Short mmCIF file of C-alpha atoms and ligand atoms in Angstrom, two decimals:
data_model
loop_
_atom_site.label_atom_id
_atom_site.label_comp_id
_atom_site.label_asym_id
_atom_site.label_seq_id
_atom_site.Cartn_x
_atom_site.Cartn_y
_atom_site.Cartn_z
CA MET W 1 -1.68 -9.81 -20.60
CA THR W 2 1.25 -9.92 -18.17
CA ARG W 3 1.11 -10.00 -14.40
CA ARG W 4 3.48 -7.26 -13.24
CA THR W 5 4.14 -5.56 -9.87
CA ARG W 6 3.71 -1.79 -9.75
CA ILE W 7 4.82 0.61 -7.01
CA ILE W 8 1.74 2.72 -6.33
CA SER W 9 2.87 4.94 -3.44
CA CYS W 10 5.82 5.82 -1.19
CA GLY W 11 6.26 7.04 2.37
CA SER W 12 9.20 7.96 4.54
CA TYR W 13 10.23 8.89 8.02
CA LEU W 14 13.32 10.60 9.37
CA PRO W 15 13.88 11.07 13.11
CA ALA W 16 13.71 14.69 14.29
CA GLY W 17 17.25 14.67 15.69
CA ILE W 18 19.92 15.87 13.24
CA MET W 19 23.62 15.29 13.85
CA THR W 20 25.93 17.44 11.74
CA ASN W 21 29.57 16.69 10.96
CA GLU W 22 30.49 19.41 13.45
CA ASP W 23 28.48 17.55 16.12
CA ILE W 24 30.40 14.33 15.34
CA ALA W 25 33.70 16.22 15.56
CA LYS W 26 32.85 16.85 19.23
CA VAL W 27 32.64 13.05 19.80
CA VAL W 28 35.58 11.67 17.74
CA ASN W 29 38.74 13.13 16.21
CA THR W 30 37.38 14.16 12.81
CA SER W 31 36.34 17.27 10.91
CA ASN W 32 33.51 18.48 8.66
CA GLU W 33 36.05 18.86 5.84
CA TRP W 34 37.32 15.27 6.09
CA ILE W 35 33.84 13.72 6.21
CA GLU W 36 32.39 15.87 3.44
CA GLN W 37 35.35 15.46 1.12
CA ARG W 38 35.60 11.66 1.58
CA THR W 39 31.86 10.86 1.67
CA GLY W 40 29.70 13.85 0.63
CA ILE W 41 27.85 13.57 3.96
CA LYS W 42 27.02 16.82 5.78
CA SER W 43 24.49 15.59 8.34
CA ARG W 44 22.38 12.58 9.28
CA HIS W 45 19.21 11.95 11.32
CA ILE W 46 19.65 10.01 14.55
CA ALA W 47 16.76 8.30 16.35
CA ALA W 48 15.81 9.57 19.79
CA GLN W 49 16.42 7.51 22.90
CA GLY W 50 13.87 4.67 22.81
CA GLU W 51 12.73 5.36 19.22
CA THR W 52 12.61 1.95 17.58
CA THR W 53 12.96 0.58 14.06
CA SER W 54 9.32 -0.60 14.11
CA GLU W 55 8.12 2.89 15.05
CA MET W 56 10.03 4.48 12.18
CA ALA W 57 8.83 1.74 9.80
CA THR W 58 5.24 2.26 10.95
CA HIS W 59 5.40 6.01 10.24
CA ALA W 60 6.69 5.36 6.72
CA ALA W 61 4.16 2.56 6.11
CA ARG W 62 1.21 4.69 7.30
CA GLN W 63 2.28 7.51 4.97
CA ALA W 64 2.55 5.15 1.98
CA LEU W 65 -0.87 3.65 2.80
CA ALA W 66 -2.48 7.09 3.18
CA LYS W 67 -1.08 8.24 -0.17
CA ALA W 68 -2.55 5.14 -1.83
CA GLY W 69 -5.90 5.63 -0.04
CA LEU W 70 -5.53 2.20 1.62
CA THR W 71 -5.57 0.73 5.12
CA GLY W 72 -3.67 -2.18 6.63
CA LEU W 73 -6.56 -4.48 5.75
CA ASP W 74 -5.84 -3.93 2.05
CA ILE W 75 -2.31 -5.36 2.46
CA ASP W 76 -1.57 -9.08 1.99
CA ALA W 77 2.06 -9.09 3.13
CA ILE W 78 4.82 -6.98 4.66
CA PHE W 79 8.43 -7.45 3.57
CA LEU W 80 10.61 -5.42 5.94
CA ALA W 81 14.33 -5.09 5.31
CA THR W 82 16.38 -4.24 8.38
CA THR W 83 19.72 -4.93 10.02
CA THR W 84 18.56 -3.37 13.26
CA PRO W 85 15.41 -5.25 14.37
CA ASP W 86 13.67 -4.18 17.57
CA GLN W 87 14.45 -7.60 19.05
CA THR W 88 16.25 -10.74 17.88
CA PHE W 89 12.72 -12.10 17.48
CA PRO W 90 9.87 -11.67 16.68
CA ALA W 91 10.37 -10.05 13.30
CA THR W 92 10.03 -6.26 13.34
CA ALA W 93 7.55 -6.69 10.47
CA VAL W 94 4.94 -8.32 12.75
CA THR W 95 5.00 -5.26 15.03
CA VAL W 96 4.33 -3.08 11.97
CA GLN W 97 1.57 -5.52 10.92
CA ASP W 98 -0.09 -4.99 14.30
CA ASN W 99 0.50 -1.21 14.29
CA ILE W 100 -1.19 -0.71 10.91
CA GLY W 101 -4.21 -2.79 11.88
CA MET W 102 -3.74 -5.83 9.67
CA GLY W 103 -4.88 -8.12 12.49
CA ASP W 104 -4.26 -11.72 11.38
CA HIS W 105 -4.64 -10.80 7.72
CA GLY W 106 -1.74 -11.94 5.52
CA PHE W 107 1.81 -12.37 6.75
CA ALA W 108 4.84 -10.26 7.68
CA LEU W 109 8.52 -11.08 7.61
CA ASP W 110 11.93 -9.43 7.96
CA LEU W 111 14.73 -9.72 5.41
CA GLN W 112 18.41 -9.25 6.16
CA ALA W 113 20.71 -8.15 3.36
CA VAL W 114 22.11 -5.05 5.10
CA CYS W 115 22.36 -2.10 2.65
CA SER W 116 20.90 -4.19 -0.22
CA GLY W 117 17.92 -5.09 1.97
CA PHE W 118 15.34 -2.93 0.20
CA ILE W 119 16.24 -4.41 -3.21
CA TYR W 120 16.03 -7.94 -1.73
CA ALA W 121 12.63 -7.13 -0.15
CA LEU W 122 11.30 -5.55 -3.34
CA ALA W 123 12.45 -8.56 -5.40
CA THR W 124 10.78 -10.95 -2.94
CA ALA W 125 7.51 -9.00 -3.00
CA ASP W 126 7.67 -8.82 -6.81
CA ASN W 127 7.98 -12.59 -7.07
CA PHE W 128 5.10 -13.23 -4.62
CA VAL W 129 2.90 -10.84 -6.63
CA LYS W 130 3.89 -12.25 -10.03
CA SER W 131 3.29 -15.82 -8.83
CA GLY W 132 -0.27 -14.84 -7.88
CA GLN W 133 0.21 -15.66 -4.19
CA ILE W 134 -0.51 -12.07 -3.09
CA GLY W 135 -2.09 -9.02 -4.72
CA ARG W 136 -0.66 -6.18 -2.69
CA ALA W 137 2.24 -5.68 -0.27
CA LEU W 138 4.14 -3.17 1.78
CA VAL W 139 7.89 -3.18 1.17
CA ILE W 140 9.82 -1.36 3.87
CA GLY W 141 13.44 -0.50 4.57
CA ALA W 142 13.93 0.69 8.17
CA GLU W 143 17.08 1.14 10.21
CA ARG W 144 18.18 2.41 13.58
CA PHE W 145 21.77 2.02 12.40
CA SER W 146 23.09 4.35 15.10
CA SER W 147 22.56 1.46 17.56
CA LEU W 148 25.31 -0.52 15.78
CA LEU W 149 27.90 2.25 15.78
CA ASP W 150 31.03 2.33 17.89
CA TRP W 151 31.11 6.04 18.71
CA THR W 152 34.87 5.80 19.38
CA ASP W 153 35.61 4.52 15.85
CA ARG W 154 35.88 7.52 13.50
CA THR W 155 36.27 5.27 10.45
CA THR W 156 32.65 4.05 10.73
CA CYS W 157 30.56 6.28 13.01
CA VAL W 158 30.69 9.26 10.62
CA LEU W 159 29.01 7.33 7.78
CA PHE W 160 25.58 6.20 8.96
CA GLY W 161 22.15 7.55 9.89
CA ASP W 162 18.64 6.37 10.87
CA GLY W 163 15.32 6.41 9.02
CA ALA W 164 12.67 4.41 7.18
CA GLY W 165 11.04 4.30 3.76
CA ALA W 166 8.11 2.26 2.50
CA VAL W 167 6.34 1.54 -0.76
CA VAL W 168 3.01 -0.10 -1.54
CA VAL W 169 3.19 -2.50 -4.48
CA GLU W 170 0.27 -4.16 -6.22
CA VAL W 171 -0.47 -6.36 -9.19
CA ASP W 172 -1.01 -4.72 -12.57
CA GLU W 173 -2.37 -6.80 -15.44
CA THR W 174 -2.74 -4.07 -18.05
CA GLY W 175 0.57 -4.61 -19.85
CA THR W 176 1.90 -6.96 -22.50
CA GLY W 177 5.31 -7.66 -20.96
CA SER W 178 7.29 -5.00 -22.82
CA ALA W 179 9.83 -2.58 -21.29
CA LYS W 180 7.30 0.22 -21.92
CA ASP W 181 4.70 -1.24 -19.52
CA ARG W 182 4.57 0.31 -16.08
CA GLY W 183 5.83 -1.60 -13.04
CA ILE W 184 8.89 -3.58 -11.95
CA LEU W 185 10.48 -4.84 -15.18
CA SER W 186 13.08 -7.04 -13.48
CA THR W 187 15.05 -7.57 -10.29
CA HIS W 188 18.60 -8.91 -9.95
CA LEU W 189 20.07 -10.27 -6.70
CA HIS W 190 23.60 -11.44 -5.90
CA SER W 191 25.75 -12.30 -2.90
CA GLU W 192 29.28 -13.54 -2.23
CA GLY W 193 29.78 -14.71 1.34
CA ALA W 194 33.55 -15.05 0.98
CA HIS W 195 33.83 -11.30 1.61
CA ARG W 196 31.68 -11.19 4.76
CA SER W 197 34.68 -10.22 6.95
CA LEU W 198 35.20 -6.92 5.05
CA LEU W 199 31.99 -5.42 6.50
CA TYR W 200 30.25 -6.98 9.47
CA VAL W 201 28.97 -6.55 13.02
CA ASP W 202 31.17 -8.10 15.73
CA GLY W 203 28.30 -9.55 17.74
CA GLY W 204 25.21 -11.69 17.55
CA PRO W 205 23.07 -14.24 19.43
CA SER W 206 25.01 -17.36 18.40
CA THR W 207 28.50 -15.89 18.82
CA THR W 208 28.94 -13.22 21.48
CA GLN W 209 25.35 -12.97 22.75
CA THR W 210 25.70 -9.21 22.26
CA VAL W 211 24.43 -6.83 19.58
CA GLY W 212 27.93 -5.78 18.48
CA HIS W 213 29.32 -2.90 16.43
CA VAL W 214 29.97 -2.30 12.73
CA ARG W 215 33.49 -3.14 11.55
CA MET W 216 34.66 -2.33 8.06
CA ASN W 217 37.61 -2.36 5.69
CA GLY W 218 36.58 0.88 3.98
CA LYS W 219 38.97 0.76 1.02
CA GLU W 220 38.01 -2.81 0.06
CA VAL W 221 34.30 -2.09 0.48
CA PHE W 222 34.68 0.94 -1.78
CA ARG W 223 36.46 -1.10 -4.47
CA HIS W 224 33.92 -3.93 -4.48
CA ALA W 225 30.95 -1.53 -4.33
CA VAL W 226 31.96 0.35 -7.49
CA THR W 227 32.62 -2.89 -9.40
CA ARG W 228 29.49 -4.75 -8.31
CA MET W 229 27.06 -1.85 -8.68
CA GLY W 230 28.36 -1.16 -12.19
CA GLU W 231 28.00 -4.85 -13.11
CA VAL W 232 24.46 -5.20 -11.83
CA VAL W 233 23.29 -2.06 -13.66
CA HIS W 234 24.52 -3.54 -16.96
CA GLU W 235 22.89 -6.88 -16.12
CA ALA W 236 19.54 -5.15 -15.46
CA LEU W 237 19.71 -3.15 -18.69
CA ALA W 238 20.76 -6.14 -20.81
CA GLN W 239 17.57 -8.09 -20.15
CA TYR W 240 15.52 -5.55 -22.15
CA HIS W 241 18.36 -4.51 -24.50
CA LEU W 242 18.46 -1.05 -22.88
CA LYS W 243 21.41 1.36 -22.66
CA PRO W 244 22.57 3.50 -19.71
CA GLU W 245 21.18 6.60 -21.47
CA ASP W 246 17.69 5.01 -21.33
CA ILE W 247 17.76 5.42 -17.53
CA ARG W 248 15.84 8.56 -16.58
CA TRP W 249 16.62 8.28 -12.87
CA LEU W 250 19.30 6.23 -11.15
CA ILE W 251 18.38 5.77 -7.48
CA PRO W 252 21.45 4.23 -5.89
CA HIS W 253 21.92 3.12 -2.32
CA GLN W 254 23.18 6.27 -0.61
CA ALA W 255 26.44 5.01 0.93
CA ASN W 256 28.90 7.59 -0.19
CA GLN W 257 28.99 10.35 -2.82
CA ARG W 258 32.30 9.09 -4.18
CA ILE W 259 31.04 5.50 -4.67
CA ILE W 260 28.00 6.86 -6.53
CA ASP W 261 30.13 9.27 -8.62
CA SER W 262 32.49 6.46 -9.63
CA THR W 263 29.58 4.17 -10.61
CA VAL W 264 27.92 6.96 -12.59
CA ALA W 265 31.18 7.83 -14.37
CA LYS W 266 31.67 4.18 -15.35
CA LEU W 267 28.14 4.13 -16.79
CA GLN W 268 28.75 7.47 -18.54
CA LEU W 269 25.44 8.65 -17.13
CA PRO W 270 24.85 12.42 -16.77
CA PRO W 271 25.12 13.26 -13.03
CA ASP W 272 21.81 15.18 -13.17
CA ARG W 273 19.99 11.86 -13.66
CA VAL W 274 21.04 10.60 -10.23
CA VAL W 275 18.90 11.05 -7.11
CA MET W 276 21.23 11.99 -4.25
CA THR W 277 20.27 12.28 -0.58
CA VAL W 278 23.49 11.12 1.08
CA SER W 279 24.53 14.66 2.06
CA GLN W 280 21.51 15.04 4.36
CA HIS W 281 20.72 11.41 5.27
CA GLY W 282 24.12 9.69 5.47
CA ASN W 283 24.02 5.95 4.85
CA THR W 284 20.69 4.65 6.21
CA SER W 285 21.36 1.11 4.96
CA ALA W 286 18.12 -0.63 3.89
CA ALA W 287 16.16 2.63 4.24
CA SER W 288 18.25 4.69 1.84
CA ILE W 289 16.62 3.77 -1.49
CA PRO W 290 12.95 4.19 -0.43
CA LEU W 291 13.93 7.45 1.33
CA ALA W 292 15.57 8.77 -1.87
CA LEU W 293 12.68 7.52 -4.01
CA THR W 294 10.17 9.37 -1.82
CA VAL W 295 12.18 12.61 -2.05
CA ALA W 296 12.27 12.47 -5.87
CA ILE W 297 8.56 11.59 -6.12
CA GLU W 298 7.56 14.39 -3.77
CA ASP W 299 9.65 17.07 -5.46
CA GLY W 300 8.15 16.08 -8.83
CA ARG W 301 11.36 14.88 -10.48
CA ILE W 302 10.06 11.37 -11.15
CA GLN W 303 7.21 11.39 -13.68
CA ARG W 304 4.91 8.70 -15.04
CA ASP W 305 6.64 6.33 -17.51
CA ASP W 306 10.17 7.35 -16.42
CA LEU W 307 12.63 4.44 -16.37
CA LEU W 308 14.17 4.06 -12.90
CA LEU W 309 17.11 1.95 -11.90
CA LEU W 310 17.44 1.16 -8.20
CA GLU W 311 20.72 -0.45 -7.13
CA ALA W 312 22.54 -1.30 -3.92
CA MET W 313 25.47 -3.09 -2.37
CA GLY W 314 25.98 -4.07 1.25
CA GLY W 315 27.65 -6.34 3.78
CA GLY W 316 27.88 -10.01 2.88
CA PHE W 317 28.61 -8.92 0.23
CA THR W 318 25.12 -8.60 -1.15
CA TRP W 319 24.18 -6.52 -4.18
CA GLY W 320 21.26 -6.10 -6.52
CA ALA W 321 19.14 -3.90 -8.76
CA ALA W 322 15.55 -3.31 -9.79
CA LEU W 323 14.47 -1.82 -13.10
CA VAL W 324 11.18 0.03 -12.80
CA ARG W 325 8.92 1.79 -15.32
CA TRP W 326 7.21 4.42 -13.15
N1 ACO O 401 38.09 11.67 10.21
C1 ACO O 401 39.40 12.01 10.00
N2 ACO O 401 40.31 11.14 9.59
C2 ACO O 401 39.92 9.87 9.38
C3 ACO O 401 38.58 9.46 9.58
C4 ACO O 401 37.67 10.43 10.02
N3 ACO O 401 36.36 10.14 10.22
N4 ACO O 401 38.48 8.15 9.27
C5 ACO O 401 39.71 7.75 8.89
N5 ACO O 401 40.57 8.79 8.96
C6 ACO O 401 41.97 8.82 8.63
C7 ACO O 401 42.62 7.46 8.70
O1 ACO O 401 43.02 7.14 10.02
C8 ACO O 401 43.81 7.63 7.78
O2 ACO O 401 44.81 8.32 8.48
P1 ACO O 401 46.36 7.91 8.26
O3 ACO O 401 46.63 8.18 6.81
O4 ACO O 401 47.08 8.83 9.19
O5 ACO O 401 46.45 6.45 8.61
C9 ACO O 401 43.29 8.59 6.71
O6 ACO O 401 42.11 9.23 7.28
C10 ACO O 401 42.87 7.90 5.43
O7 ACO O 401 42.06 6.78 5.77
P2 ACO O 401 41.51 5.83 4.69
O8 ACO O 401 40.76 4.71 5.34
O9 ACO O 401 42.59 5.50 3.70
O10 ACO O 401 40.48 6.82 3.97
P3 ACO O 401 39.70 6.60 2.64
O11 ACO O 401 40.10 7.62 1.66
O12 ACO O 401 39.70 5.16 2.20
O13 ACO O 401 38.22 6.96 3.10
C11 ACO O 401 36.15 5.86 3.66
C12 ACO O 401 37.57 6.17 4.10
C13 ACO O 401 35.38 7.16 3.53
C14 ACO O 401 35.51 4.99 4.74
C15 ACO O 401 36.21 5.13 2.30
O14 ACO O 401 37.08 4.04 2.36
C16 ACO O 401 34.86 4.63 1.88
O15 ACO O 401 34.00 5.41 1.54
N6 ACO O 401 34.63 3.30 1.86
C17 ACO O 401 33.33 2.75 1.58
C18 ACO O 401 32.66 2.49 2.89
C19 ACO O 401 31.18 2.57 2.87
O16 ACO O 401 30.55 3.33 2.19
N7 ACO O 401 30.61 1.73 3.70
C20 ACO O 401 29.20 1.75 3.91
C21 ACO O 401 28.65 0.42 3.99
S1 ACO O 401 28.84 -0.48 2.50
C22 ACO O 401 27.83 0.22 1.45
O17 ACO O 401 26.87 0.76 1.85
C23 ACO O 401 28.15 0.15 0.03
#
């Protein structure tokens, strides 16, 4: 008998406001053609004035709880990945803890790994569950990334959007530890701080005392993203002696259609095995994987026992993957 972590439900939230490429072209010198051709993005959701990361996270968390038939009191811990917390402190996760009625039950913390945040949060939850310290957790990726954008910089503001996704994970002791058992088979995390100046925010409490804006060397980020995401997929598959063709669904971080296409081509994976939401969501950073996962669960693409590979790369650089038997 093996103690494994299984994702039992998903939830998501996208703000009502939609900003198309044509809308952005009224703000900066760009065009629908340029954005779509370079990134695959057609539109993104943008939070309303005053709509916070914790509110979006709470919507997604409530939906995931409802689908699992649970309440906040059934949850032992919240792991919330975000780059855009409501405040510098307290953690956005404690606001969600309060909103979902957990009271003083369990604990709640934020994780910061930018676009890899959901993979980092899922890996952390998985290890807490496997160690026996908790039985059930909410893992959330939530971003109000529009707050970090410099709306005069066309090289960055066209890429991002807002939203939140959440999953409930719980312990499963029915398996024997094989790759056929349901649940999270493995997680793989990496970072390399030497490249932190290629993608960063030019503000923060201990430097400028401001929130700051996203700054990026797009070409270098692209190059590293394709290399690192390809590497981590192979690393995840190697642990169970699996091949790329064993992956039923690749659920990549939705940064850019071209980054995903290049990764998929390197893996020689059929494009129809990739869940894509970037055209409608843009890059929602830590929220992008749980948002895409929820879409593919709800439309019936992902079926029981499918092998899923979740992978991401973000500022830092950070990158990682999770191999999941659904
Ligand atoms: N609209 C019109 N023209 C633009 C825009 C825009 N929004 N942005 C840049 N340009 C111009 C540039 O000024 C440049 O003009 P020039 O040739 O006259 O100097 C020209 O387009 C080409 O610019 P490049 O930067 O070379 O364009 P590139 O083909 O590299 O595409 C892009 C830029 C889309 C940002 C690409 O580098 C990329 O996708 N990088 C990855 C970035 C990313 O996904 N970051 C997300 C966070 S990290 C992650 O999630 C993995």
